[in-house]
Coordinates of C-alpha atoms (C1' of nucleotides) in Angstrom, one line a residue:
Chain A
M16 CA -89.5 72.3 121.0
K17 CA -90.5 72.1 117.5
K18 CA -93.4 74.7 117.0
Q19 CA -95.9 74.2 114.2
T20 CA -96.2 76.7 111.7
G21 CA -98.5 76.4 109.1
I22 CA -99.6 72.7 108.0
H23 CA -97.0 70.0 108.5
L24 CA -98.3 66.9 108.3
P25 CA -95.9 64.0 108.2
T26 CA -94.7 63.3 104.9
H27 CA -93.8 59.3 105.7
R28 CA -97.0 58.0 107.4
P29 CA -97.5 54.6 108.8
L30 CA -99.2 51.7 107.6
T31 CA -102.2 51.4 109.2
T32 CA -103.9 47.8 109.7
V33 CA -106.8 46.0 111.6
D34 CA -106.2 42.2 112.6
V35 CA -109.0 39.9 114.4
V36 CA -109.2 37.2 116.2
I37 CA -112.2 34.9 115.8
F38 CA -112.7 32.9 118.3
T39 CA -115.3 29.9 118.3
V40 CA -116.3 26.8 120.3
K41 CA -116.4 23.9 118.0
E42 CA -116.2 20.2 118.6
D43 CA -116.2 21.0 122.5
Q44 CA -112.7 22.9 121.7
L45 CA -111.8 27.0 121.6
Q46 CA -110.6 27.5 117.8
V47 CA -109.2 30.4 116.1
L48 CA -109.7 31.6 112.3
L49 CA -106.2 31.5 110.6
V50 CA -105.9 32.9 106.8
Q51 CA -103.0 31.5 104.3
R52 CA -101.2 34.5 102.9
G53 CA -101.3 34.3 99.0
S54 CA -97.8 33.5 97.0
A55 CA -97.7 36.5 94.8
D56 CA -94.2 38.2 94.6
Q57 CA -92.9 40.6 97.1
E58 CA -96.0 39.7 99.4
P59 CA -94.3 39.0 103.2
F60 CA -94.3 35.8 104.8
P61 CA -96.0 34.0 101.3
G62 CA -97.8 31.3 102.0
C63 CA -98.0 31.6 106.1
W64 CA -100.9 31.2 108.2
A65 CA -102.2 34.9 109.7
L66 CA -104.7 36.8 111.3
P67 CA -107.5 37.8 109.1
G68 CA -107.1 41.4 108.6
G69 CA -105.3 43.7 106.5
F70 CA -105.1 47.5 105.8
V71 CA -107.8 50.4 107.0
N72 CA -109.5 51.4 103.6
V73 CA -110.0 55.2 104.3
A74 CA -112.5 55.5 101.6
Q75 CA -114.7 52.5 102.9
D76 CA -113.8 52.2 106.5
A77 CA -115.7 55.1 108.4
T78 CA -113.7 53.9 111.8
L79 CA -111.4 51.4 113.0
L80 CA -114.5 49.1 114.2
D81 CA -116.4 49.4 111.3
C82 CA -113.0 48.0 109.8
A83 CA -112.8 45.0 112.4
L84 CA -116.4 44.3 111.1
R85 CA -115.5 44.5 107.5
K86 CA -112.9 41.6 107.8
L87 CA -114.9 40.0 110.5
H88 CA -117.9 39.5 107.8
E89 CA -115.5 38.9 104.6
K90 CA -114.0 36.3 106.4
T91 CA -116.7 34.3 108.0
G92 CA -119.8 36.0 106.6
V93 CA -121.2 36.6 110.1
Q94 CA -122.7 40.2 110.6
A95 CA -123.3 41.5 114.3
P96 CA -121.0 39.1 116.7
Y97 CA -118.9 40.5 119.6
L98 CA -116.2 42.8 119.0
E99 CA -114.1 44.2 121.5
Q100 CA -110.7 46.3 120.7
V101 CA -107.6 44.5 122.4
G102 CA -105.0 47.0 121.9
S103 CA -102.3 48.3 119.3
W104 CA -99.1 47.1 118.3
G105 CA -96.6 49.5 116.2
G106 CA -93.2 49.7 115.3
A107 CA -90.8 49.9 112.8
G108 CA -89.8 46.2 112.5
R109 CA -93.0 44.5 112.3
D110 CA -93.7 44.6 108.7
P111 CA -91.3 44.7 106.1
R112 CA -92.8 47.2 104.1
G113 CA -92.1 49.8 106.5
W114 CA -93.3 51.7 109.9
S115 CA -96.8 49.9 111.0
A116 CA -99.8 50.0 113.4
T117 CA -102.2 47.5 113.8
H118 CA -105.0 47.4 115.9
V119 CA -106.3 44.1 117.4
Y120 CA -109.8 43.2 117.6
F121 CA -111.0 40.1 119.2
A122 CA -114.5 38.7 118.2
L123 CA -116.7 35.7 119.7
V124 CA -119.0 34.0 117.3
P125 CA -121.2 31.0 117.8
W126 CA -120.2 28.4 115.5
Q127 CA -123.5 27.6 114.7
E128 CA -123.8 31.3 112.8
V129 CA -120.7 30.9 111.3
Q130 CA -122.2 27.4 110.1
A131 CA -125.3 29.0 109.1
A132 CA -123.7 31.9 107.1
A133 CA -122.4 28.9 105.0
H134 CA -119.6 31.3 104.1
T135 CA -116.7 29.1 105.1
N136 CA -115.9 28.2 101.5
V137 CA -113.5 31.1 101.7
S138 CA -110.5 28.5 100.7
D139 CA -108.0 30.3 102.3
A140 CA -109.3 30.8 105.6
Q141 CA -109.4 27.8 108.0
W142 CA -110.4 27.3 111.7
F143 CA -107.5 25.9 114.1
A144 CA -107.9 24.8 118.1
A145 CA -106.1 27.6 120.5
E146 CA -104.1 25.4 121.6
K147 CA -102.6 24.2 118.2
C148 CA -102.3 27.7 117.1
I149 CA -100.0 28.8 120.2
T150 CA -97.1 26.5 118.8
M151 CA -97.5 27.8 115.1
K152 CA -95.4 30.0 113.1
L153 CA -97.6 33.5 112.6
A154 CA -96.6 35.8 109.8
F155 CA -95.6 39.3 111.0
D156 CA -95.9 39.5 114.8
H157 CA -99.2 37.8 114.7
H158 CA -98.2 34.8 117.3
E159 CA -97.0 38.0 120.0
L160 CA -100.6 39.7 119.3
F161 CA -102.8 36.0 119.1
Q162 CA -101.0 35.1 122.5
A163 CA -101.8 38.4 124.1
T164 CA -105.3 38.2 122.7
L165 CA -106.3 34.6 124.2
E166 CA -104.3 35.7 127.8
R167 CA -107.1 38.9 127.6
L168 CA -109.9 36.6 126.8
R169 CA -108.9 33.7 129.5
S170 CA -108.7 36.6 132.1
K171 CA -111.7 38.2 131.3
V172 CA -113.8 34.9 130.9
E173 CA -113.1 34.4 134.4
Y174 CA -115.1 37.8 136.0
T175 CA -117.5 38.3 132.5
S176 CA -120.2 36.6 131.1
L177 CA -118.3 36.8 127.9
P178 CA -118.7 32.9 127.1
A179 CA -122.3 33.9 126.4
F180 CA -121.4 35.4 123.1
L181 CA -120.1 32.2 121.8
L182 CA -124.1 30.7 121.7
P183 CA -126.8 30.9 119.8
E184 CA -130.0 31.9 121.8
P185 CA -131.7 30.4 123.7
F186 CA -129.4 28.9 125.0
T187 CA -129.8 26.6 128.6
L188 CA -127.2 26.8 131.8
P189 CA -125.3 23.8 131.1
Q190 CA -124.7 25.1 127.9
L191 CA -123.1 28.1 128.8
Q192 CA -121.4 26.4 131.7
H193 CA -120.1 24.3 128.9
M194 CA -118.6 27.5 127.2
Y195 CA -116.8 28.7 130.7
E196 CA -115.4 24.9 130.9
V197 CA -113.9 24.8 127.4
V198 CA -112.5 28.6 127.1
L199 CA -111.4 27.9 131.1
G200 CA -110.0 24.5 130.1
R201 CA -111.2 23.1 133.5
P202 CA -114.2 21.8 135.1
V203 CA -116.4 24.5 136.7
D204 CA -119.0 23.7 139.8
K205 CA -122.5 23.4 138.6
S206 CA -124.2 25.1 141.3
G207 CA -121.8 28.0 142.3
F208 CA -121.9 28.6 138.6
R209 CA -125.8 28.6 138.5
T210 CA -126.2 30.8 141.4
R211 CA -123.3 32.8 140.1
M212 CA -125.0 33.7 136.6
L213 CA -128.6 34.3 137.9
A214 CA -127.2 36.6 140.6
A215 CA -125.8 38.8 138.0
E216 CA -129.2 39.6 136.7
F217 CA -128.3 39.7 132.9
L218 CA -130.3 36.6 131.5
Q219 CA -134.1 36.5 130.7
E220 CA -135.8 33.1 130.5
V221 CA -137.7 32.6 127.4
G222 CA -139.2 29.1 128.4
T223 CA -137.9 25.5 128.8
V224 CA -136.3 24.3 125.3
Q225 CA -135.7 21.0 123.5
S226 CA -132.9 19.0 123.8
D227 CA -131.6 15.7 123.8
A228 CA -131.7 15.9 127.4
P229 CA -134.4 14.0 129.4
R230 CA -135.6 16.6 131.1
A231 CA -136.3 19.9 129.6
P232 CA -133.6 22.8 130.8
M233 CA -134.7 26.3 130.9
G234 CA -133.8 28.7 127.7
Y235 CA -132.3 32.0 128.1
R236 CA -131.7 34.9 126.3
L237 CA -129.0 38.2 127.1
Q238 CA -130.2 41.5 128.0
H239 CA -127.8 43.1 126.7
R240 CA -126.0 41.8 123.7
E241 CA -123.7 44.9 123.6
A242 CA -121.9 44.5 126.5
P243 CA -121.0 41.4 128.6
V244 CA -121.6 42.0 132.4
Y245 CA -119.0 42.0 134.9
F246 CA -119.1 39.5 137.9
P247 CA -117.9 41.2 141.6
R248 CA -115.1 38.4 142.0
T249 CA -113.2 35.6 139.8
F250 CA -113.8 32.4 139.4
S251 CA -111.3 30.5 141.5
P252 CA -111.4 27.2 142.8
R253 CA -110.2 26.5 146.5
G254 CA -106.8 25.1 145.8
A255 CA -105.7 27.8 143.5
K256 CA -103.3 30.2 144.7
Chain B
M18 CA -88.1 53.7 102.6
K19 CA -91.0 52.5 100.3
K20 CA -90.0 50.0 97.9
Q21 CA -92.5 50.0 95.0
T22 CA -92.3 46.2 93.1
G23 CA -96.2 46.5 92.1
I24 CA -97.2 45.4 95.7
H25 CA -100.5 47.1 96.5
L26 CA -99.9 49.3 99.2
P27 CA -102.7 51.8 100.0
T28 CA -102.3 54.7 98.3
H29 CA -104.3 57.0 101.3
R30 CA -102.8 56.2 104.5
P31 CA -104.3 57.6 107.6
L32 CA -102.3 59.9 110.0
T33 CA -101.1 57.9 112.9
T34 CA -101.0 59.8 116.1
V35 CA -99.9 58.7 120.2
D36 CA -101.6 60.7 123.0
V37 CA -100.3 60.8 126.3
V38 CA -102.7 60.8 129.5
I39 CA -100.3 61.7 132.0
F40 CA -101.5 61.4 135.5
T41 CA -99.5 62.7 139.2
V42 CA -101.2 63.7 142.4
K43 CA -100.7 67.0 143.3
E44 CA -102.2 68.8 146.6
D45 CA -104.0 66.1 147.4
Q46 CA -106.1 65.8 143.6
L47 CA -105.7 63.5 140.6
Q48 CA -104.3 65.6 138.5
V49 CA -103.4 65.7 134.4
L50 CA -101.6 67.4 131.9
L51 CA -102.6 69.4 129.0
V52 CA -101.2 71.0 126.6
Q53 CA -102.9 74.5 124.8
R54 CA -102.9 74.0 120.6
G55 CA -100.9 76.9 118.8
S56 CA -102.5 79.3 116.9
A57 CA -101.1 79.1 113.8
D58 CA -103.1 79.2 110.6
Q59 CA -104.9 76.3 109.5
E60 CA -104.1 74.1 112.6
P61 CA -106.9 72.3 113.9
F62 CA -108.7 73.6 117.7
P63 CA -106.5 76.6 117.9
G64 CA -105.4 77.6 121.2
C65 CA -107.9 74.5 122.6
W66 CA -106.6 72.6 125.3
A67 CA -105.4 68.8 124.3
L68 CA -103.9 65.8 125.6
P69 CA -100.1 65.8 125.2
G70 CA -99.6 63.8 121.9
G71 CA -99.0 64.1 118.1
F72 CA -98.0 62.1 115.4
V73 CA -95.7 59.1 115.4
N74 CA -92.4 60.1 113.7
V75 CA -91.6 57.2 111.7
A76 CA -87.4 58.0 112.2
Q77 CA -87.2 58.6 115.3
D78 CA -90.0 56.2 117.3
A79 CA -89.0 52.2 116.7
T80 CA -92.2 51.8 118.2
L81 CA -95.3 53.2 119.6
L82 CA -94.4 52.5 123.3
D83 CA -90.6 54.8 122.0
C84 CA -93.4 57.6 120.6
A85 CA -95.2 57.9 123.7
L86 CA -92.3 58.2 126.0
R87 CA -90.6 60.4 123.9
K88 CA -94.1 62.4 124.0
L89 CA -93.9 62.1 127.9
H90 CA -90.2 63.3 128.4
E91 CA -91.0 66.1 125.8
K92 CA -93.5 67.6 128.1
T93 CA -92.4 66.6 131.3
G94 CA -88.4 66.2 131.7
V95 CA -89.8 62.8 133.2
Q96 CA -88.0 60.0 132.3
A97 CA -89.2 56.1 132.8
P98 CA -92.5 56.5 134.4
Y99 CA -95.4 54.0 134.7
L100 CA -97.0 53.4 131.3
E101 CA -99.3 51.4 130.0
Q102 CA -101.6 51.4 126.7
V103 CA -105.5 52.0 127.2
G104 CA -106.4 51.5 123.4
S105 CA -106.7 53.1 120.0
W106 CA -109.2 55.4 118.5
G107 CA -109.7 55.9 114.8
G108 CA -111.9 56.9 112.1
A109 CA -112.7 59.2 109.6
G110 CA -114.1 62.3 111.6
R111 CA -111.9 62.8 114.3
D112 CA -109.3 64.8 112.5
P113 CA -110.4 67.8 110.3
R114 CA -106.7 67.0 108.3
G115 CA -107.9 63.3 107.6
W116 CA -108.8 59.7 108.7
S117 CA -106.6 59.4 111.5
A118 CA -106.0 57.0 114.2
T119 CA -104.3 57.5 118.0
H120 CA -103.2 55.3 120.3
V121 CA -103.3 55.9 123.8
Y122 CA -101.7 55.5 126.5
F123 CA -101.7 57.0 129.9
A124 CA -98.7 57.7 132.6
L125 CA -98.5 57.7 136.6
V126 CA -95.8 60.2 137.3
P127 CA -94.9 61.1 140.9
W128 CA -95.4 64.8 141.2
Q129 CA -92.1 65.2 143.3
E130 CA -90.2 63.4 140.2
V131 CA -91.8 66.2 137.9
Q132 CA -90.5 69.1 140.0
A133 CA -87.3 67.4 140.2
A134 CA -87.5 67.6 136.3
A135 CA -88.3 71.2 136.8
H136 CA -89.1 71.0 133.8
T137 CA -92.5 72.3 133.9
N138 CA -91.4 75.2 132.0
V139 CA -93.1 74.2 128.9
S140 CA -95.1 77.1 128.6
D141 CA -97.6 75.7 126.9
A142 CA -98.2 72.6 129.3
Q143 CA -100.4 72.7 132.6
W144 CA -101.5 70.7 135.4
F145 CA -105.1 70.1 135.8
A146 CA -107.7 68.5 138.5
A147 CA -109.0 65.2 136.8
E148 CA -112.5 66.4 138.0
K149 CA -111.8 69.7 136.2
C150 CA -110.7 68.0 133.5
I151 CA -113.7 66.1 132.8
T152 CA -115.8 69.2 132.0
M153 CA -113.6 70.8 129.9
K154 CA -114.2 70.9 126.3
L155 CA -110.7 69.2 124.7
A156 CA -109.3 69.3 121.3
F157 CA -110.5 66.3 118.7
D158 CA -111.8 63.8 120.7
H159 CA -109.8 64.0 123.7
H160 CA -112.8 64.0 125.8
E161 CA -113.8 60.8 124.7
L162 CA -109.9 59.7 125.3
F163 CA -109.6 61.3 128.6
Q164 CA -112.7 59.8 129.7
A165 CA -112.3 56.2 128.9
T166 CA -108.7 57.0 130.3
L167 CA -110.0 57.8 133.8
E168 CA -112.4 55.2 133.9
R169 CA -109.7 52.4 133.2
L170 CA -107.2 54.1 135.6
R171 CA -110.2 54.0 138.4
S172 CA -111.2 50.5 137.7
K173 CA -107.8 49.3 137.5
V174 CA -107.1 51.0 141.1
E175 CA -109.9 48.7 142.6
Y176 CA -107.6 45.4 142.3
T177 CA -103.9 46.6 141.5
S178 CA -100.8 48.0 143.0
L179 CA -101.0 51.3 140.3
P180 CA -101.1 53.8 142.6
A181 CA -97.7 53.1 143.9
F182 CA -96.3 54.3 141.0
L183 CA -97.3 57.8 141.9
L184 CA -95.1 58.0 144.9
P185 CA -91.2 58.3 145.1
E186 CA -89.5 55.4 146.8
P187 CA -89.1 54.8 149.5
F188 CA -92.9 55.5 150.3
T189 CA -95.0 54.3 153.6
L190 CA -98.2 52.3 153.4
P191 CA -100.1 55.9 155.0
Q192 CA -98.7 57.4 152.1
L193 CA -99.9 54.9 149.7
Q194 CA -103.2 54.1 151.3
H195 CA -103.5 58.0 150.8
M196 CA -102.9 57.5 146.8
Y197 CA -105.7 54.8 146.5
E198 CA -108.1 57.7 148.8
V199 CA -107.3 60.5 146.0
V200 CA -107.6 58.5 142.7
L201 CA -110.7 56.3 144.2
G202 CA -112.3 59.4 145.7
R203 CA -113.3 57.7 149.0
P204 CA -111.6 57.0 152.1
V205 CA -110.2 53.4 152.7
D206 CA -110.1 51.3 155.8
K207 CA -106.6 51.0 157.6
S208 CA -106.1 47.9 158.5
G209 CA -107.8 46.1 155.7
F210 CA -105.2 48.1 153.1
R211 CA -102.7 47.2 155.3
T212 CA -103.5 42.9 155.1
R213 CA -104.0 43.5 151.4
M214 CA -101.1 45.1 150.7
L215 CA -98.8 43.1 152.4
A216 CA -100.5 40.0 151.8
A217 CA -99.9 40.8 147.8
E218 CA -96.0 40.6 148.3
F219 CA -94.8 43.2 145.7
L220 CA -93.2 45.3 149.0
Q221 CA -89.9 45.6 150.1
E222 CA -89.6 47.0 153.7
V223 CA -86.2 49.3 153.4
G224 CA -86.2 50.9 157.2
T225 CA -88.2 53.0 158.8
V226 CA -88.4 56.7 157.2
Q227 CA -88.5 60.1 158.6
S228 CA -91.5 61.7 158.1
D229 CA -93.9 64.5 160.1
A230 CA -95.5 62.2 161.7
P231 CA -94.5 61.5 165.6
R232 CA -93.9 58.0 165.2
A233 CA -91.5 57.1 162.5
P234 CA -93.1 54.6 160.0
M235 CA -92.0 51.7 157.8
G236 CA -90.7 52.8 154.2
Y237 CA -91.1 50.4 151.5
R238 CA -90.3 49.7 148.0
L239 CA -91.4 47.9 144.6
Q240 CA -90.0 44.9 143.7
H241 CA -90.9 45.1 140.2
R242 CA -91.5 48.3 138.8
E243 CA -92.7 47.0 135.4
A244 CA -95.9 46.2 136.1
P245 CA -98.5 46.3 138.9
V246 CA -99.7 43.4 141.2
Y247 CA -103.1 42.3 140.5
F248 CA -105.3 41.8 143.7
P249 CA -107.8 38.5 144.0
R250 CA -110.0 40.6 144.5
T251 CA -111.8 44.3 144.1
F252 CA -111.7 46.8 146.9
S253 CA -115.6 47.4 148.0
P254 CA -117.2 48.6 151.3
R255 CA -120.1 46.9 152.6
G256 CA -123.0 48.7 151.4
A257 CA -121.5 48.7 148.0
K258 CA -123.6 46.9 145.2
Chain C
dT25 C1' -99.3 62.5 180.0
dC26 C1' -101.2 64.3 176.0
dA27 C1' -101.7 64.5 171.2
dA28 C1' -100.7 62.3 166.7
dT29 C1' -99.9 59.0 163.9
dA30 C1' -98.3 54.1 162.6
dG31 C1' -99.6 49.6 163.3
dT32 C1' -102.4 45.2 165.2
dG33 C1' -106.4 42.4 167.1
dT34 C1' -110.6 40.8 166.8
dC35 C1' -115.3 40.1 165.3
dT36 C1' -118.8 38.9 162.4
dA37 C1' -121.4 38.9 158.0
dT38 C1' -120.9 37.1 153.5
dC39 C1' -120.3 33.7 150.4
dA40 C1' -118.3 30.9 146.9
dG41 C1' -116.4 26.3 146.9
dA42 C1' -117.7 21.3 147.8
dC43 C1' -121.2 17.8 147.4
dA44 C1' -125.5 15.7 148.2
dA45 C1' -130.1 15.4 147.9
dT46 C1' -134.0 16.2 144.6
dA47 C1' -136.9 17.0 140.4
dT48 C1' -138.6 16.0 135.5
dT49 C1' -138.6 13.7 131.7
dT50 C1' -137.9 9.3 128.4
dG51 C1' -137.9 4.5 127.5
Chain D
dC9 C1' -138.8 2.5 137.6
dA10 C1' -134.4 3.2 136.0
dA11 C1' -131.3 6.6 133.8
dA12 C1' -129.9 10.9 132.5
dT13 C1' -130.0 15.6 133.4
dA14 C1' -131.8 19.9 135.5
dT15 C1' -132.1 22.2 139.4
dT16 C1' -131.9 23.4 144.3
dG17 C1' -130.0 22.8 149.4
dT18 C1' -126.7 22.7 153.1
dC19 C1' -122.3 22.9 155.2
dT20 C1' -118.3 25.2 155.8
dG21 C1' -114.0 27.3 155.6
dA22 C1' -111.9 31.4 154.4
dT23 C1' -111.9 36.2 155.0
dA24 C1' -112.8 41.5 154.0
dG25 C1' -114.7 44.7 156.2
dA26 C1' -115.7 47.5 160.3
dC27 C1' -114.0 48.9 164.2
dA28 C1' -111.3 49.5 168.4
dC29 C1' -107.1 48.7 170.5
dT30 C1' -101.8 48.9 171.3
dA31 C1' -97.6 51.3 170.6
dT32 C1' -94.2 54.5 169.2
dT33 C1' -92.4 59.3 169.5
dG34 C1' -92.2 64.1 170.5
dA35 C1' -93.7 67.9 172.8

DNA sequence: TCAATAGTGTCTATCAGACAATATTTG
DNA sequence: CAAATATTGTCTGATAGACACTATTGA
């Protein structure tokens, strides 16, 4: 229909942003980092809680992933966590400043690393329980982004080793099981859990580890920190439909 | 359009595009629609095959999905197929014209609908076998986009009803099984297939249907055309790891 | 009655889930 | 040895896959 002759670059370009849903498990709860928007004039949603994110900086970010890593580091001080793209949302109506498209990532960060970074002094950032977050009004369409991301996380935890990225190494199987239980919000059978984890062959024994437990548990590390392992089946209690 | 009230909007905005991987099954093969890029001066990758796509038009497209539907319709004449987002790719290096981010979708279209649209006269568009396409050099990073999309499709077909969107209604179970076999590239057991499909309760009987078969098979329709059904498990032959 | 395809039955190895038992360490 | 937690063992119901069988129709 329209044949391009010569260079035709669009005169009106959408705004391009990246938003990151940063998860951690703190105090036996799945928690999410939100930032409070400034109150400067004309800023949309002033004072409102929002997902950490912002405009892609074409001078600074070589890729979208780099941009997400930058946002993450700015807000948490954490360097190399697990980061995965959820998808993108774009349209004319989602930002009052104009047609915009955002690329959404989620990150899994061990709480201990966040503490170590001691960067949480970012005054406008705060951790919220995921359940709480669901009920909050967020800036832009961030409620929708967050809901989709939480669903993605929960469903993927059913058949992957993702929760391992919420723990500092070395970790023990009971600790890992606890991460699963927190994210899934339900208890998981001990025995089945162990056989499943060991069968997946993504853990490396690294010697027993000190803990407050009477019996010293085995410590493990991940063989590959880049990507999670996919289990052949889903966790599913007998009664589940 | 953009109100300048001293707000700091980025002066350099990335290019925003949408690319669509359009799949169909034609002649017992999974095929993909590619378009040949024009040879006008200064156009990048002149004469090269590429995924159908292009810039978001902020005046025309209300959302990214609308933009994808538009691209799809322009190239095939098809109106409402199955469309799903794969993800987004963005960076400084992927388009010589500047920092760009593309939003990738894939579509499943029954071949019969493409024929009916009789729109295939789009001279610069052509269907290629997916296997062939993998070996081709494509414009931009489209090879990577296509590969990721094909992987997504194949893996998702293992546990969803996606192949149903490759058939016009009403269709028969043997026909549906054939779609699975073509996409997965391996035979599927008849009996297990049938029980799985019927157990998933996403099909509606609509009476037996004429075919070239000696015995008239039952015809089915989808109960919901919006989204596929997720099976509790994956297809997996005994020997599979 | 045969050919060809649609559809059903059945057997079995596998295995996840449930629960119970045992091992190990500290006080 | 008691308490607490880590780790292993066993039983069983469910089921996916393999394969063989029956059903239906037209020539």
